[in-house]
Short mmCIF file of C-alpha atoms in Angstrom, two decimals:
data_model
loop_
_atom_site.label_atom_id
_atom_site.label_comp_id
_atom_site.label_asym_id
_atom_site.label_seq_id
_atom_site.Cartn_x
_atom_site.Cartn_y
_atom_site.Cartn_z
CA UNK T 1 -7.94 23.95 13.72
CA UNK T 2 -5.48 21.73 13.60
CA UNK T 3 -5.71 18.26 12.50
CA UNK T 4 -4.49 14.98 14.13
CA UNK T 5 -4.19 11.33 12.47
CA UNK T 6 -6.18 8.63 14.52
CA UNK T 7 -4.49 5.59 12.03
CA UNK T 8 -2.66 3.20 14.19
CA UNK T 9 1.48 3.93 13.93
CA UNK T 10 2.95 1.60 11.92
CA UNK T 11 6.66 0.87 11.73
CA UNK T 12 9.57 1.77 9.64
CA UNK T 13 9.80 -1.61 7.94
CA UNK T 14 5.79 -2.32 7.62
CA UNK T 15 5.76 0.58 5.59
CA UNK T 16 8.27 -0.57 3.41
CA UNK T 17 6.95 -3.71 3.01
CA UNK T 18 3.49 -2.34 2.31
CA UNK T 19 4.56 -0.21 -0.54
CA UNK T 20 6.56 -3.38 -2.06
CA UNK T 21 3.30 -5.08 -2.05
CA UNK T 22 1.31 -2.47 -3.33
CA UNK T 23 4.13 -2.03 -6.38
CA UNK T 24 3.57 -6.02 -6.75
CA UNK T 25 -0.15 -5.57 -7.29
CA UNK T 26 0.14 -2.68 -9.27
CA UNK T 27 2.41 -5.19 -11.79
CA UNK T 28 1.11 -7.72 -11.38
CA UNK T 29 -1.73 -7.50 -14.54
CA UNK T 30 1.38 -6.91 -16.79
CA UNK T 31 2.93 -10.11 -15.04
CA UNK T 32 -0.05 -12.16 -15.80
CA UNK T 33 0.12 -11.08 -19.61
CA UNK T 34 3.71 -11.41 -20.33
CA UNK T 35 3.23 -15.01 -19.01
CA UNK T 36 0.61 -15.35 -21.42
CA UNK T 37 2.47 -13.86 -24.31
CA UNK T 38 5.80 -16.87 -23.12
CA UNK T 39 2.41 -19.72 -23.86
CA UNK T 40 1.38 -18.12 -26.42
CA UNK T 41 5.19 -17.91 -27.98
CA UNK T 42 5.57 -21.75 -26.61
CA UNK T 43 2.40 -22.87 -28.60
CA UNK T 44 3.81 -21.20 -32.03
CA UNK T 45 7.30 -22.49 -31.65
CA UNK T 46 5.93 -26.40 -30.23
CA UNK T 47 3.33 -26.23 -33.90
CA UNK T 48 6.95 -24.68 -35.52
CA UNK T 49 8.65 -27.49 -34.72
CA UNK T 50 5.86 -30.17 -35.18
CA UNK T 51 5.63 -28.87 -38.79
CA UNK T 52 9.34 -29.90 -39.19
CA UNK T 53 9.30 -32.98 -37.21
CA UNK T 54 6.29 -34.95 -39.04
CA UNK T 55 7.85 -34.64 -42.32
CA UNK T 56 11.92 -35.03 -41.55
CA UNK T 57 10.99 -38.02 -39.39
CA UNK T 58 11.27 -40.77 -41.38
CA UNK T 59 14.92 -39.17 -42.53
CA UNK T 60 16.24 -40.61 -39.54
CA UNK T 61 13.94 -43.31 -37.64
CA UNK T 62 11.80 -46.08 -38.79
CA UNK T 63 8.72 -45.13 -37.91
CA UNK T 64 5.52 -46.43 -39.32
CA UNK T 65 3.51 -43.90 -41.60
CA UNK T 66 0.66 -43.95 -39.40
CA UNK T 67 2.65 -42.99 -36.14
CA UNK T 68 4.47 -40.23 -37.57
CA UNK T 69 1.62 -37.37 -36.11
CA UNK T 70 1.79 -38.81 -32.79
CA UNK T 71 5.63 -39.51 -32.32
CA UNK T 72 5.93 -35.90 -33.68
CA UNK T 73 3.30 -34.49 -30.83
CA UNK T 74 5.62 -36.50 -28.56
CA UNK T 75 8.55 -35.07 -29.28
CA UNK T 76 7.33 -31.22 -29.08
CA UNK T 77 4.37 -31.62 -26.35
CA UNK T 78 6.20 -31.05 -23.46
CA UNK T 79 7.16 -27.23 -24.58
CA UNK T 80 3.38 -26.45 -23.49
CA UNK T 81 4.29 -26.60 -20.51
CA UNK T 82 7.61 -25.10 -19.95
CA UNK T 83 6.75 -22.11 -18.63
CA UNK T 84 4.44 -23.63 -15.88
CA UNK T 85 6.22 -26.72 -14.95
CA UNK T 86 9.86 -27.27 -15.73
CA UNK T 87 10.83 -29.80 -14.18
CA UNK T 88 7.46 -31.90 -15.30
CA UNK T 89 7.98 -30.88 -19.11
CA UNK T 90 11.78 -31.74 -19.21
CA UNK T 91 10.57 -35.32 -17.20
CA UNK T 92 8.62 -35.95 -19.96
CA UNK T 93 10.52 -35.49 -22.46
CA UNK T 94 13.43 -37.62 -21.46
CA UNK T 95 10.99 -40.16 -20.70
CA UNK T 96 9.94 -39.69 -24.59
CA UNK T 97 13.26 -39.95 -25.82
CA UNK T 98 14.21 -43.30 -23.12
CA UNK T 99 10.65 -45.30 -24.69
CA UNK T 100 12.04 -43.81 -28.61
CA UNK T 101 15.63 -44.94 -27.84
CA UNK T 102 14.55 -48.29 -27.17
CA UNK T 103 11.95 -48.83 -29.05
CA UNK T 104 12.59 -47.21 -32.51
CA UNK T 105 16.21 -47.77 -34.17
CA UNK T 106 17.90 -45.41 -36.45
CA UNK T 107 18.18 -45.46 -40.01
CA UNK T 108 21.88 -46.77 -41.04
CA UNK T 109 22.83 -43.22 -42.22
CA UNK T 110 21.88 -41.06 -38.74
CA UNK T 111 24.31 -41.02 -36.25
CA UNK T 112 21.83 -40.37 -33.42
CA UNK T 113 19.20 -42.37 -31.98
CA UNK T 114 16.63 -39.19 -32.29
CA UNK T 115 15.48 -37.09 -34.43
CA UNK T 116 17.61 -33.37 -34.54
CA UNK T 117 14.02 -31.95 -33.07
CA UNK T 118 13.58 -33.74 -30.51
CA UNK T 119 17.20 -32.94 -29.23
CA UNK T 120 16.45 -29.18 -29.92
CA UNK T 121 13.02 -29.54 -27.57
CA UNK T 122 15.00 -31.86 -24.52
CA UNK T 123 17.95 -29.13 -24.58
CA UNK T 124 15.66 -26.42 -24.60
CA UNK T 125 14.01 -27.60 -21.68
CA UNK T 126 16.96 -28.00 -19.67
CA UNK T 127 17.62 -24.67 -20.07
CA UNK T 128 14.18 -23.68 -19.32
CA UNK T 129 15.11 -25.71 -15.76
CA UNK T 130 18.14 -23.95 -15.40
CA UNK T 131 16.09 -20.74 -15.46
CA UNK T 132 13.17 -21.32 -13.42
CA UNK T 133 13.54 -24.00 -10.95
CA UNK T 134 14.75 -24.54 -7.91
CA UNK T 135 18.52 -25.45 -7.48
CA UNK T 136 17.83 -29.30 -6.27
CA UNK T 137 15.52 -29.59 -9.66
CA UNK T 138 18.34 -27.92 -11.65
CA UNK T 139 20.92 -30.40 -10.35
CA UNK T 140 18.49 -33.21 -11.17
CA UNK T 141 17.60 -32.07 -14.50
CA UNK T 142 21.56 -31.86 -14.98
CA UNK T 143 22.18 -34.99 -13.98
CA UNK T 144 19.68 -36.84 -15.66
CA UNK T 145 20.27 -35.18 -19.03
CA UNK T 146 24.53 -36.13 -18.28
CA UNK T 147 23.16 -39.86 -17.49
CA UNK T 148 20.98 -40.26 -20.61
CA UNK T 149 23.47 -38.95 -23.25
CA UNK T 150 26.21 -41.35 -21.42
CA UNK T 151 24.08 -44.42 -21.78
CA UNK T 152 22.46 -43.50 -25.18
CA UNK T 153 25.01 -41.99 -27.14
CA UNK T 154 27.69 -43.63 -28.51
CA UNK T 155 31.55 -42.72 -29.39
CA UNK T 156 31.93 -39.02 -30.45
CA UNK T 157 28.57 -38.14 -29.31
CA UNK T 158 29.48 -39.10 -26.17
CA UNK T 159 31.05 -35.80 -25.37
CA UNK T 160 27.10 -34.13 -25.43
CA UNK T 161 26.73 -35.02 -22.21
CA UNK T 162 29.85 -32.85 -20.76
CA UNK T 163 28.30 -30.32 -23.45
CA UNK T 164 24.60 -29.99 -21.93
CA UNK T 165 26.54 -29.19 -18.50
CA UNK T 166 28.55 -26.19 -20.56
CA UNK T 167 25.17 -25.30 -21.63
CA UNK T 168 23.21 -25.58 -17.98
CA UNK T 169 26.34 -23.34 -16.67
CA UNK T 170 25.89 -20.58 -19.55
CA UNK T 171 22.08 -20.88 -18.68
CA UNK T 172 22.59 -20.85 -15.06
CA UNK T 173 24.82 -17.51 -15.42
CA UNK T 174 21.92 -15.61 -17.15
CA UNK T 175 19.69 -16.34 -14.12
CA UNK T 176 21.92 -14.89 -11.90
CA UNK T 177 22.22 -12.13 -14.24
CA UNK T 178 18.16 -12.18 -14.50
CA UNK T 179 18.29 -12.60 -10.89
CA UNK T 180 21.16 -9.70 -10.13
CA UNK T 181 19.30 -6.72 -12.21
CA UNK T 182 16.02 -7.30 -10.15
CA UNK T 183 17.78 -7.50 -7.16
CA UNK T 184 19.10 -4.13 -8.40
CA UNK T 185 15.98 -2.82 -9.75
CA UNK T 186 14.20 -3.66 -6.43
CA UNK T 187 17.33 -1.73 -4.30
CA UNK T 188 17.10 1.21 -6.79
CA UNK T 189 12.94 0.95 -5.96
CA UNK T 190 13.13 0.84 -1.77
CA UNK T 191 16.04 3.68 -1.99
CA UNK T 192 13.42 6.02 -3.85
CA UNK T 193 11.05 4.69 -0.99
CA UNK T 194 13.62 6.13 1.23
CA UNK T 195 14.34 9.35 -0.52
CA UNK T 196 10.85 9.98 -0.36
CA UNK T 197 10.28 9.12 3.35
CA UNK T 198 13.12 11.35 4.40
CA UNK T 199 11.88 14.07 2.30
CA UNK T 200 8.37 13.99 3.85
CA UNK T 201 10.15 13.36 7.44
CA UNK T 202 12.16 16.78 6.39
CA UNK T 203 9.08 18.65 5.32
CA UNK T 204 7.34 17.67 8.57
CA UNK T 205 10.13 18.31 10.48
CA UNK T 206 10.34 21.76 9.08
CA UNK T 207 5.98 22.46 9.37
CA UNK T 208 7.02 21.43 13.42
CA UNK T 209 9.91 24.37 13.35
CA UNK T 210 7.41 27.10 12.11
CA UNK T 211 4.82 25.78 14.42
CA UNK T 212 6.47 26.05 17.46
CA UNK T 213 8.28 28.70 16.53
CA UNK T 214 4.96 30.91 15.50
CA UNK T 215 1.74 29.20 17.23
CA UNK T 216 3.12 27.22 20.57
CA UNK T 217 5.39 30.67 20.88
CA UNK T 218 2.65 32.94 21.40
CA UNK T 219 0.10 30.71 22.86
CA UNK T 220 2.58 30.25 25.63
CA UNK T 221 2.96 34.21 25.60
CA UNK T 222 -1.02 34.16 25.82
CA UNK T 223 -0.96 32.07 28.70
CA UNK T 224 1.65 33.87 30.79
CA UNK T 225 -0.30 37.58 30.08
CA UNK T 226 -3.65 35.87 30.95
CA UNK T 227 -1.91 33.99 34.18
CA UNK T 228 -0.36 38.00 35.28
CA UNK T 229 -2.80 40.19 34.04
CA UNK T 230 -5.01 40.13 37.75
CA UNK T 231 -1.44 41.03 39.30
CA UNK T 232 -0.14 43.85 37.15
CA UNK T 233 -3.59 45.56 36.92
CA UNK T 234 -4.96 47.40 39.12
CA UNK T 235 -9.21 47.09 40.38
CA UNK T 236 -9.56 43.62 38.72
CA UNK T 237 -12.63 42.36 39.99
CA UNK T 238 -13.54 38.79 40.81
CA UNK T 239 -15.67 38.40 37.47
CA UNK T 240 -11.93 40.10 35.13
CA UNK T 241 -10.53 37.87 37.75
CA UNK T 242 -12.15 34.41 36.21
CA UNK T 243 -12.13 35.92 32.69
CA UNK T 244 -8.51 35.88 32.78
CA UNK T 245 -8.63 32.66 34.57
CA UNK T 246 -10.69 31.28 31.67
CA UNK T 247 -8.61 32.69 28.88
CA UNK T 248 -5.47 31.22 30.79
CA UNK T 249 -7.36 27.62 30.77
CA UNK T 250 -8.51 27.82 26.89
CA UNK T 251 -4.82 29.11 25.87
CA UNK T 252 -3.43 26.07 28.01
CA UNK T 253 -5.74 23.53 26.26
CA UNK T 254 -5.04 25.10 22.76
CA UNK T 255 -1.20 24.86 24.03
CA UNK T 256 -1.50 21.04 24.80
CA UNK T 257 -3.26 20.16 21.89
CA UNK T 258 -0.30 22.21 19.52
CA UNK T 259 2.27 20.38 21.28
CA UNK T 260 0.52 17.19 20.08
CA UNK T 261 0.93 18.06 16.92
CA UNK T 262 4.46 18.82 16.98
CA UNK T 263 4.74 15.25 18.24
CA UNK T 264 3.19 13.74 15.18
CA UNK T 265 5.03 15.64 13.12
CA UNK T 266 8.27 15.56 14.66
CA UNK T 267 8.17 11.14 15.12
CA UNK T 268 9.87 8.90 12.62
CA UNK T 269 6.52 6.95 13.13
CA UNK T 270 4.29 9.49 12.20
CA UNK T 271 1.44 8.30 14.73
CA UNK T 272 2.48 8.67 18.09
CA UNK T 273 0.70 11.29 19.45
CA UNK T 274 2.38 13.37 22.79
CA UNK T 275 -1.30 14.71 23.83
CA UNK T 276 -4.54 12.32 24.42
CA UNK T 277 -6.80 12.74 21.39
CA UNK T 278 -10.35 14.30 22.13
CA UNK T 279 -13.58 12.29 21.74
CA UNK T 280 -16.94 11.93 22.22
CA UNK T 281 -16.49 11.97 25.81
CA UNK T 282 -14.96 15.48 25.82
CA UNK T 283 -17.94 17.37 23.73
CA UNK T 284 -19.61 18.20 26.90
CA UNK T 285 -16.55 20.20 28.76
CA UNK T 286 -16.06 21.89 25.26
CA UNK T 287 -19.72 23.07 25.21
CA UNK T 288 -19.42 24.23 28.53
CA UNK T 289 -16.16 25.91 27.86
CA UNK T 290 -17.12 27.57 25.11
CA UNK T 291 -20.41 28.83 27.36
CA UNK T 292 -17.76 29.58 30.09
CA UNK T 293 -15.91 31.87 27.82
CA UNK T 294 -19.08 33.75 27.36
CA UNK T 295 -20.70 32.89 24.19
CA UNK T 296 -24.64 32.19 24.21
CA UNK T 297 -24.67 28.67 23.70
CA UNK T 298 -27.34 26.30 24.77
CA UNK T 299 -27.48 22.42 23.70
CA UNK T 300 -29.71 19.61 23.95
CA UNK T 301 -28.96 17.21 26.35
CA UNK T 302 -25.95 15.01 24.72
CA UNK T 303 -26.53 11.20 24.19
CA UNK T 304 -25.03 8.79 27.03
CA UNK T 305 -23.78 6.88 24.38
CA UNK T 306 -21.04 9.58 22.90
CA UNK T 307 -18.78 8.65 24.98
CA UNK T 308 -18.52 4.87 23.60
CA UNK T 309 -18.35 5.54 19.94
CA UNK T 310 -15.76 4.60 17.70
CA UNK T 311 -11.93 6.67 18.35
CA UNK T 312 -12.36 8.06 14.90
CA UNK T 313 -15.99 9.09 15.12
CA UNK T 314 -15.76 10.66 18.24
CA UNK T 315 -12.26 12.58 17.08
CA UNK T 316 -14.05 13.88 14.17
CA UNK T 317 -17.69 15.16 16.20
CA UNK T 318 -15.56 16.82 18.51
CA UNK T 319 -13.56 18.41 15.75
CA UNK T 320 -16.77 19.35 14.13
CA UNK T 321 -18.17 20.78 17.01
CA UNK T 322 -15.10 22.58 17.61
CA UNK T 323 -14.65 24.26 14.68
CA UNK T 324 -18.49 24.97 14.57
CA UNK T 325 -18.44 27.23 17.26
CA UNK T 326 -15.00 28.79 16.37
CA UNK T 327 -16.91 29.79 13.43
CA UNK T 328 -20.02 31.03 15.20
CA UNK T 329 -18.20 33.47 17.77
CA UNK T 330 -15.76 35.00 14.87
CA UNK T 331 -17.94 35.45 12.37
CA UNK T 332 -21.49 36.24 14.24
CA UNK T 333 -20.07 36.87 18.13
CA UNK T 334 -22.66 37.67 20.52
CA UNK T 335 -25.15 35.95 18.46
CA UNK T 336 -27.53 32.83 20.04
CA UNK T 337 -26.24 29.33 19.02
CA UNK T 338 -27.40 25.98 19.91
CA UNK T 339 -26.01 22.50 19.66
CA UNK T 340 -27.81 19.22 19.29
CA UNK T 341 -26.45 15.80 18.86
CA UNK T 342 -28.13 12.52 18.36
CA UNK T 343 -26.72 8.74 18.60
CA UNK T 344 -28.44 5.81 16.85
CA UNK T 345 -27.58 2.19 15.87
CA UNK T 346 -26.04 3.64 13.12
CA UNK T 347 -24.53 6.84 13.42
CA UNK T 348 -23.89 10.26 15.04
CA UNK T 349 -25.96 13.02 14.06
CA UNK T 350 -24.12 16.78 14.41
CA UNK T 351 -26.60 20.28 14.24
CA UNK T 352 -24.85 23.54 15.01
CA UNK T 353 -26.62 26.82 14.44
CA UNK T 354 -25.90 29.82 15.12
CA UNK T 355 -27.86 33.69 14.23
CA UNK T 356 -26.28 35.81 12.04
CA UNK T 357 -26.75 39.14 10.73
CA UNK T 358 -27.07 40.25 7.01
CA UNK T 359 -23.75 39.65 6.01
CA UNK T 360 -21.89 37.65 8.96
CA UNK T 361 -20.64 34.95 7.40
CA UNK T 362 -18.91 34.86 3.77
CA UNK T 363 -20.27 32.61 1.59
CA UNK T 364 -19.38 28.92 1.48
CA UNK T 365 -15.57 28.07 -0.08
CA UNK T 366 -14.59 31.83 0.71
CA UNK T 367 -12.48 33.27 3.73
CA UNK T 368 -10.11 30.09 5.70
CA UNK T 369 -10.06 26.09 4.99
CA UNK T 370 -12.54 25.74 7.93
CA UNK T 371 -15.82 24.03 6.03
CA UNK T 372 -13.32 22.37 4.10
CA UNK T 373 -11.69 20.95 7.16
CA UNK T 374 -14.96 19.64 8.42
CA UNK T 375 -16.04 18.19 5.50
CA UNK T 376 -12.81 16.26 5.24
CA UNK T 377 -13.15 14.50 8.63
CA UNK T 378 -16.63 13.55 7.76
CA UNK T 379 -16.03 11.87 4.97
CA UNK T 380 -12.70 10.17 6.65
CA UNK T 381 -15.33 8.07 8.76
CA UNK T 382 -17.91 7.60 6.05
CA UNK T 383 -19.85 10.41 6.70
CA UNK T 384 -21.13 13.49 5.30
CA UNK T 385 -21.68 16.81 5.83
CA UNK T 386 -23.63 20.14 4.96
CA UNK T 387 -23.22 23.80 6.18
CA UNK T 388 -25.53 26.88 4.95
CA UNK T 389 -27.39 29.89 5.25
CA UNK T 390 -30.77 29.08 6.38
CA UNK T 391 -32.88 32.25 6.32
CA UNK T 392 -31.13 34.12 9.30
CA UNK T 393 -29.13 31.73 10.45
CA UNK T 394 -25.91 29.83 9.79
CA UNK T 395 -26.23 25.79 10.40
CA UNK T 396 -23.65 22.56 10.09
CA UNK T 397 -25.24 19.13 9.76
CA UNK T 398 -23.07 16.10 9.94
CA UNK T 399 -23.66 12.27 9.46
CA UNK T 400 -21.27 10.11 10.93
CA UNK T 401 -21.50 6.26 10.89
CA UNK T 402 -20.87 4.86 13.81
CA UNK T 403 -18.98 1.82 11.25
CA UNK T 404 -17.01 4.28 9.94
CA UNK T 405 -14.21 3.97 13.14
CA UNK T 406 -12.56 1.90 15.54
CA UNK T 407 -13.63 1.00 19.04
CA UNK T 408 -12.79 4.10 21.64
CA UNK T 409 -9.58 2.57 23.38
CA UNK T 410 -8.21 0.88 20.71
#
C-alpha cells in the first residue's frame, strides 16, 4: 500500500531555518568548550603576566612593598574577563591605570607613567573590544583609549594614542575577516542544504514519473475494462453486472488515492496532499467494501468514537486495517476473517484474523514489505504492533495511543 505523510507542510524557508538550528545545536557543545579553553588560556596568560608584574614593578613606580601583590592583580585582573565582557574588562582597566596615573608617580628613569604590563593588558583589551563588541562599544573603547594616552602621556609618547587607533583598525579588519569566512562557511552550508533538497525534490519527482506512468496507467485501464465489460459481453447478469460495478468503484478509489500520492511527491512542499487522507471515520465503508467485493468478513460493531481520534491515529488504523485484509484475501482468499476494534481513554486497539490453510501465508519478514509497513505506522504514533500464526489462523494486533496524533481536522 502506499504510504502518505500526515506532518503538517512546512515551507521552503522554515526548513532552512530548522536545519540551521539543528547544525547550531549540534555545535554548540564544541562552542561551549572552546570558550572554556579562551578562560582557561586567559587565566594562564593573566598568572603569566602577574608573575612578571610583581617583581618588575618597583623598576618603574614607587610602590610600597606591601602593595606590590595587589597593584599587580590590578593591573592583570581584568583579562578574566575578556572573553565574557569586553567592554566591562577594558572599563576597568583604564579606570586602573586613571587611579595609578594619579596616584603613583614614576621613577625618574621610566618614561611612562605605567608599568610596560599594564600597557600590554589595556592594549590587549582593546583589541579584545575590537573583536567582540558591538560597533558603538568599539567606538567608545577607541575613543577612550585616544583620550587617556592624550591626557596622560607626554611628548613622544603622545603619538600612542594615534597608534592604538592603527591597532583597533588592524583588529577591526580581522573581524571582518573572522566575520567574512563564516559568512562564507554558512553560504557554502545552506547551498549543500539546497543541493540536497533539489536532489530529493529530483528523486521524488522521478518515483511520481514511474508511478503514474506504471500504477495510475493501468488502474485507469482497470477502471475503463471494469466500466465496459457489461457492454462488450454478452449474457451479463445483474449479479456480473454489480461485480463489475464494484471492481470499477475499488479501481476508482485505489486511482484517487495514487493520484494523492503523486501530489506529495510531485509539491515543492512535500505535504500537500491532492486526495483527502482516510481516517477513522472511513474504516466502516472499507469493511463493507471489502465484504462487498466478496470476501467473508464479519466485524464487531466499530466504536462511535473512531471517528474523533487523532488525524494520525486514525490514518494509521485505517492503513492497518487496509493492508490486513489485502493480506487475508491474497494469501488465504475465500477463507473467514473477522475484524474487531476497540477505543479507550487511551488508545485504539486493532484485531484482524483471518483462517488459513497449512501453508497460506509465508512466514513473517518473507514475501513483500507489507508487515513491515504496518509496523512502521504503528510505531509513527507510539504504538505497537504484532502479527502471527496462531494455530490455524493468521492474526494482526495493534496498539495505538490515542496521544500519539493530532486532533482529526487539524
Amino acid at each position: 500500500m502506499f504510504m502518505k505523510s500526515t506532518k503538517q507542510p512546512r515551507p521552503r524557508r522554515q526548513r532552512l531555518r530548522g536545519l540551521a538550528r539543528g547544525a547550531g545545536r549540534a555545535l554548540a557543545l564544541p562552542g561551549r568548550l572552546a570558550g572554556r579553553n579562551v578562560d582557561i588560556t586567559l587565566a594562564l596568560v593573566a598568572a603569566l603576566l602577574f608573575s612578571i608584574a610583581w617583581p618588575t614593578l618597583p623598576l618603574t613606580n614607587a610602590v610600597t612593598p606591601s602593595l606590590l601583590p595587589v597593584v599587580a592583580l590590578w593591573e592583570v585582573g581584568p583579562l578574566l574577563l575578556a572573553r565574557a565582557r569586553p567592554l566591562l574588562a577594558w572599563g576597568l582597566a583604564l579606570a586602573v591605570g586613571v587611579g595609578f596615573w594619579a596616584s603613583r608617580s614614576a621613577l625618574p628613569d621610566w618614561p611612562m607613567p605605567w608599568p610596560v604590563v599594564y600597557f600590554l593588558v589595556l592594549l590587549a583589551l582593546l583589541v579584545g573590544v575590537c573583536l567582540r563588541a558591538p560597533w558603538p562599544e568599539v567606538l567608545i573603547a577607541i575613543g577612550g583609549t585616544g583620550a587617556v594616552f592624550g591626557v596622560v602621556l607626554d611628548g613622544d609618547l603622545k603619538n600612542w594614542a594615534w597608534g592604538q587607533a592603527v591597532l583597533a583598525i588592524v583588529a577591526l579588519l580581522v573581524r571582518w575577516l573572522i566575520l567574512s569566512r563564516r559568512q562564507l562557511a554558512r553560504e557554502a552550508e545552506l547551498g549543500e542544504v539546497e543541493r540536497a533538497r533539489r536532489a530529493v525534490l529530483e528523486e521524488r519527482s522521478m518515483i511520481a514519473r514511474e508511478l503514474h506512468d506504471v500504477v495510475a496507467h493501468h488502474m485507469s485501464l482497470i477502471v475503463v475494462q471494469a466500466q465496459s465489460a457489461p457492454y462488450r459481453l454478452a449474457d451479463v447478469d445483474a449479479a456480473t453486472r454489480e461485480e463489475f460495478t464494484s471492481i470499477e468503484r475499488s479501481a476508482r478509489a485505489a486511482l484517487t488515492e495514487v493520484r494523492g500520492v503523486l501530489g506529495v511527491l510531485r509539491s515543492d512542499e512535500g505535504e500537500r496532499l491532492v486526495a483527502p487522507v482516510p481516517g477513522g471515520g472511513d474504516v466502516a465503508s472499507l469493511l463493507a467494501s471489502a465484504q462487498a467485493a466478496g470476501m467473508p468478513l464479519t466485524w464487531d460493531a466499530l466504536p462511535p468514537t473512531l471517528g474523533d481520534v487523532p488525524a494520525a491515529v486514525g490514518l494509521a488504523a485505517y492503513r492497518i486495517v487496509q493492508e490486513s485484509l489485502s493480506n487475508a484475501s491474497r494469501h488465504a482468499p475465500g477463507e473467514a476473517c473477522h475484524v474487531r476494534i476497540d477505543a479507550d481513554e487511551e488508545a485504539l486497539h486493532l484485531f484482524v484474523a483471518n483462517a488459513i490453510g497449512a501453508d497460506s501465508l509465508p512466514a513473517e519478514g518473507g514475501g513483500g514489505s507489507g508487515l513491515l509497513g504496518m509496523r512502521t505506522r504503528a510505531e509513527a504514533v507510539g504504538g505497537d504492533l504484532t502479527a502471527g500464526r496462531e494455530a490455524d489462523r493468521w492474526q494482526v494486533s495493534a496498539r495505538l495511543p490515542l496521544a500519539g496524533g493530532r486532533p482529526a481536522g487539524a
